[in-house]
Amino acid sequence: MTYAVCGIVSGHVQGVGFRYHVKQAVESTQLVGHALNLPDRTVEVLLIGDQAEVESVQKTALEGSRYARVESIDWQTVEVVSTEGFRIG
């Protein structure tokens, strides 16, 4: 069953490898989505795929990258949208 969540990540998460950290976690899965820097210095993470894989990557995102400091992630379940691959931006 396809499952989709979108999360806004707050903290020190831009310019510290956070998006690449999430991308690496996704590479061992069948998930698609994105990790995008937002103008307010947060990062939006969209994960679409198997619920167990989504939940695993959510945990990895909360841990953050080596230099990131994740303060919070506001996850929302969203309707599945059509997308291909995983992109960062």
XYZ file of N, CA, C and O in Angstrom:
356
model
N 0.844 -1.188 0.000
C 0.000 0.000 0.000
C 0.886 1.246 0.000
O 1.859 1.321 0.741
N 0.539 2.208 -0.819
C 1.319 3.435 -0.898
C 0.900 4.390 0.203
O -0.285 4.607 0.451
N 1.892 4.955 0.840
C 1.715 5.848 1.992
C 2.530 7.095 1.714
O 3.611 7.015 1.124
N 2.028 8.257 2.126
C 2.754 9.501 1.860
C 2.687 10.432 3.064
O 1.630 10.603 3.675
N 3.844 11.008 3.396
C 3.919 12.017 4.452
C 4.761 13.184 3.965
O 5.645 13.029 3.122
N 4.458 14.333 4.505
C 5.253 15.529 4.225
C 5.607 16.138 5.575
O 4.739 16.285 6.445
N 6.881 16.459 5.761
C 7.325 17.004 7.028
C 8.109 18.279 6.843
O 8.869 18.420 5.889
N 7.911 19.220 7.762
C 8.695 20.447 7.803
C 9.690 20.293 8.943
O 9.305 20.114 10.105
N 10.970 20.336 8.583
C 12.048 20.095 9.542
C 12.607 21.430 10.005
O 13.060 22.237 9.193
N 12.591 21.653 11.310
C 13.103 22.888 11.908
C 14.396 22.611 12.647
O 14.625 21.512 13.145
N 15.216 23.635 12.734
C 16.492 23.541 13.430
C 17.594 24.047 12.526
O 17.353 24.828 11.599
N 18.797 23.602 12.789
C 19.948 23.956 11.941
C 20.059 22.847 10.902
O 20.765 21.854 11.101
N 19.304 22.995 9.785
C 19.182 21.906 8.819
C 19.532 22.306 7.387
O 19.446 21.478 6.488
N 19.936 23.536 7.176
C 20.366 23.943 5.843
C 21.869 24.172 5.844
O 22.423 24.739 6.775
N 22.512 23.707 4.777
C 23.953 23.886 4.649
C 24.787 22.954 5.510
O 25.976 23.199 5.728
N 24.173 21.882 6.010
C 24.879 20.960 6.901
C 24.732 19.498 6.460
O 24.968 18.578 7.246
N 24.328 19.273 5.215
C 24.217 17.922 4.687
C 22.951 17.182 5.062
O 22.850 15.977 4.829
N 21.971 17.886 5.612
C 20.744 17.215 6.047
C 19.990 16.584 4.879
O 19.572 15.425 4.951
N 19.803 17.324 3.792
C 19.053 16.787 2.644
C 19.749 15.558 2.058
O 19.102 14.580 1.702
N 21.067 15.596 1.980
C 21.827 14.446 1.462
C 21.715 13.258 2.412
O 21.690 12.109 1.973
N 21.655 13.532 3.699
C 21.471 12.487 4.708
C 20.149 11.755 4.460
O 20.105 10.518 4.474
N 19.094 12.503 4.218
C 17.791 11.906 3.935
C 17.842 11.149 2.606
O 17.338 10.034 2.496
N 18.476 11.741 1.604
C 18.583 11.093 0.295
C 19.306 9.751 0.409
O 18.896 8.758 -0.197
N 20.367 9.694 1.188
C 21.090 8.436 1.378
C 20.195 7.385 2.035
O 20.250 6.212 1.686
N 19.370 7.800 2.987
C 18.453 6.869 3.641
C 17.426 6.330 2.653
O 17.052 5.161 2.713
N 17.013 7.166 1.732
C 16.012 6.771 0.738
C 16.608 5.833 -0.309
O 15.913 4.964 -0.837
N 17.889 5.950 -0.594
C 18.509 5.170 -1.665
C 18.409 3.660 -1.463
O 18.416 2.911 -2.430
N 18.286 3.197 -0.253
C 18.175 1.751 -0.002
C 16.709 1.295 0.041
O 16.426 0.185 0.466
N 15.798 2.168 -0.402
C 14.368 1.863 -0.385
C 13.780 2.049 -1.786
O 14.489 2.404 -2.719
N 12.488 1.854 -1.876
C 11.753 2.115 -3.114
C 10.987 3.437 -3.018
O 10.111 3.712 -3.834
N 11.316 4.276 -2.044
C 10.592 5.529 -1.830
C 10.907 6.560 -2.902
O 11.991 6.556 -3.488
N 9.955 7.451 -3.114
C 10.144 8.626 -3.958
C 9.751 9.846 -3.140
O 9.162 9.724 -2.066
N 10.079 11.022 -3.646
C 9.728 12.249 -2.949
C 10.783 13.306 -3.126
O 11.445 13.370 -4.172
N 10.979 14.133 -2.087
C 11.983 15.188 -2.174
C 12.387 15.691 -0.790
O 11.714 15.419 0.197
N 13.487 16.430 -0.776
C 13.940 17.181 0.395
C 14.343 18.547 -0.143
O 15.309 18.648 -0.904
N 13.587 19.571 0.218
C 13.778 20.900 -0.361
C 14.031 21.946 0.712
O 13.313 22.010 1.713
N 15.039 22.797 0.476
C 15.255 23.945 1.344
C 14.121 24.935 1.129
O 13.743 25.216 -0.010
N 13.597 25.475 2.206
C 12.563 26.501 2.133
C 13.153 27.846 2.548
O 14.159 27.889 3.277
N 12.554 28.941 2.100
C 13.106 30.275 2.396
C 13.229 30.598 3.883
O 14.071 31.414 4.275
N 12.425 29.974 4.727
C 12.468 30.275 6.170
C 13.509 29.444 6.926
O 13.491 29.368 8.141
N 14.441 28.796 6.176
C 15.552 28.006 6.721
C 15.122 26.637 7.243
O 15.874 25.965 7.935
N 13.887 26.217 6.933
C 13.449 24.859 7.237
C 13.644 24.014 5.987
O 14.024 24.513 4.930
N 13.399 22.709 6.111
C 13.483 21.792 4.976
C 12.172 21.022 4.906
O 11.667 20.542 5.925
N 11.627 20.917 3.699
C 10.426 20.109 3.477
C 10.851 18.744 2.961
O 11.612 18.655 1.997
N 10.363 17.684 3.614
C 10.673 16.321 3.204
C 9.358 15.634 2.836
O 8.432 15.582 3.650
N 9.282 15.128 1.605
C 8.138 14.366 1.130
C 8.590 12.937 0.900
O 9.582 12.707 0.188
N 7.896 11.977 1.506
C 8.231 10.560 1.372
C 6.992 9.814 0.913
O 5.930 9.915 1.551
N 7.126 9.049 -0.169
C 6.001 8.305 -0.729
C 6.443 6.869 -0.989
O 7.463 6.645 -1.645
N 5.654 5.914 -0.487
C 5.979 4.508 -0.732
C 5.416 3.614 0.339
O 4.398 3.921 0.958
N 6.098 2.515 0.579
C 5.707 1.550 1.592
C 5.762 2.186 2.980
O 6.748 2.853 3.326
N 4.725 1.983 3.785
C 4.646 2.647 5.090
C 5.827 2.307 5.998
O 6.370 3.187 6.670
N 6.261 1.073 6.018
C 7.394 0.693 6.876
C 8.667 1.409 6.440
O 9.445 1.877 7.290
N 8.891 1.525 5.137
C 10.073 2.234 4.641
C 9.971 3.731 4.955
O 10.959 4.353 5.338
N 8.773 4.301 4.789
C 8.577 5.720 5.122
C 8.912 5.953 6.582
O 9.661 6.880 6.928
N 8.391 5.126 7.469
C 8.625 5.304 8.902
C 10.103 5.153 9.258
O 10.608 5.856 10.132
N 10.805 4.265 8.580
C 12.239 4.099 8.811
C 13.002 5.369 8.429
O 13.876 5.831 9.183
N 12.675 5.945 7.290
C 13.359 7.169 6.852
C 12.960 8.347 7.742
O 13.788 9.219 8.029
N 11.736 8.364 8.238
C 11.336 9.418 9.176
C 12.239 9.399 10.412
O 12.663 10.459 10.898
N 12.540 8.227 10.925
C 13.424 8.109 12.092
C 14.829 8.613 11.761
O 15.453 9.310 12.556
N 15.314 8.257 10.582
C 16.635 8.718 10.151
C 16.662 10.229 10.022
O 17.637 10.881 10.409
N 15.596 10.806 9.486
C 15.516 12.264 9.345
C 15.563 12.937 10.718
O 16.247 13.951 10.895
N 14.879 12.377 11.684
C 14.862 12.961 13.029
C 16.256 12.949 13.656
O 16.626 13.871 14.382
N 17.054 11.935 13.350
C 18.426 11.874 13.865
C 19.291 12.966 13.263
O 20.231 13.435 13.899
N 19.000 13.353 12.018
C 19.764 14.402 11.350
C 21.132 13.930 10.901
O 21.577 12.833 11.211
N 21.785 14.784 10.149
C 23.139 14.504 9.685
C 24.137 14.882 10.778
O 23.764 15.434 11.818
N 25.384 14.615 10.514
C 26.439 14.853 11.513
C 26.446 16.283 12.044
O 26.594 16.510 13.239
N 26.280 17.256 11.166
C 26.366 18.656 11.578
C 25.014 19.329 11.751
O 24.942 20.476 12.160
N 23.942 18.621 11.441
C 22.596 19.187 11.594
C 22.157 19.118 13.053
O 22.647 18.312 13.836
N 21.214 19.974 13.367
C 20.563 19.940 14.678
C 19.056 20.014 14.416
O 18.525 21.089 14.167
N 18.410 18.874 14.414
C 16.978 18.828 14.165
C 16.255 19.152 15.467
O 16.413 18.450 16.464
N 15.486 20.232 15.448
C 14.708 20.603 16.631
C 13.350 19.918 16.624
O 12.886 19.460 17.661
N 12.719 19.874 15.458
C 11.417 19.218 15.352
C 11.103 18.924 13.891
O 11.668 19.538 12.985
N 10.204 17.964 13.705
C 9.668 17.679 12.380
C 8.159 17.569 12.526
O 7.661 16.747 13.308
N 7.436 18.414 11.800
C 5.979 18.402 11.815
C 5.507 17.558 10.629
O 5.453 18.044 9.500
N 5.223 16.279 10.882
C 4.802 15.355 9.821
C 3.300 15.406 9.633
O 2.557 15.418 10.615
N 2.873 15.408 8.384
C 1.460 15.348 8.029
C 1.287 14.231 7.004
O 2.083 14.132 6.067
N 0.272 13.406 7.172
C -0.069 12.435 6.143
C -0.717 13.204 5.002
O -1.554 14.081 5.237
N -0.305 12.912 3.782
C -0.828 13.625 2.618
C -1.350 12.635 1.592
O -1.027 11.443 1.641
N -2.140 13.143 0.658
C -2.595 12.302 -0.440
C -1.406 11.980 -1.323
O -0.525 12.801 -1.519
N -1.416 10.795 -1.853
C -0.325 10.364 -2.725
C -0.349 11.194 -4.007
O -1.394 11.370 -4.626
N 0.817 11.731 -4.342
C 0.957 12.492 -5.579
C 1.891 11.716 -6.502
O 2.686 10.910 -6.062
N 1.772 11.975 -7.770
C 2.630 11.290 -8.729
C 3.982 11.967 -8.763
O 4.095 13.177 -8.955
N 5.032 11.189 -8.568
C 6.382 11.708 -8.629
C 7.321 10.566 -9.009
O 6.967 9.408 -8.847
N 8.479 10.911 -9.497
C 9.460 9.895 -9.852
C 10.754 10.185 -9.118
O 11.193 11.320 -9.058
N 11.359 9.156 -8.569
C 12.650 9.303 -7.932
C 12.605 10.144 -6.672
O 11.542 10.458 -6.146
N 13.760 10.488 -6.181
C 13.895 11.354 -5.006
C 14.816 12.490 -5.385
O 15.907 12.270 -5.897
N 14.377 13.709 -5.166
C 15.193 14.855 -5.541
C 15.430 15.746 -4.328
O 14.655 15.749 -3.383
N 16.538 16.450 -4.401
C 16.825 17.451 -3.392
C 16.926 18.786 -4.097
O 17.265 18.877 -5.272
N 16.628 19.818 -3.384
C 16.689 21.147 -3.990
C 16.658 22.216 -2.954
O 16.544 21.992 -1.795
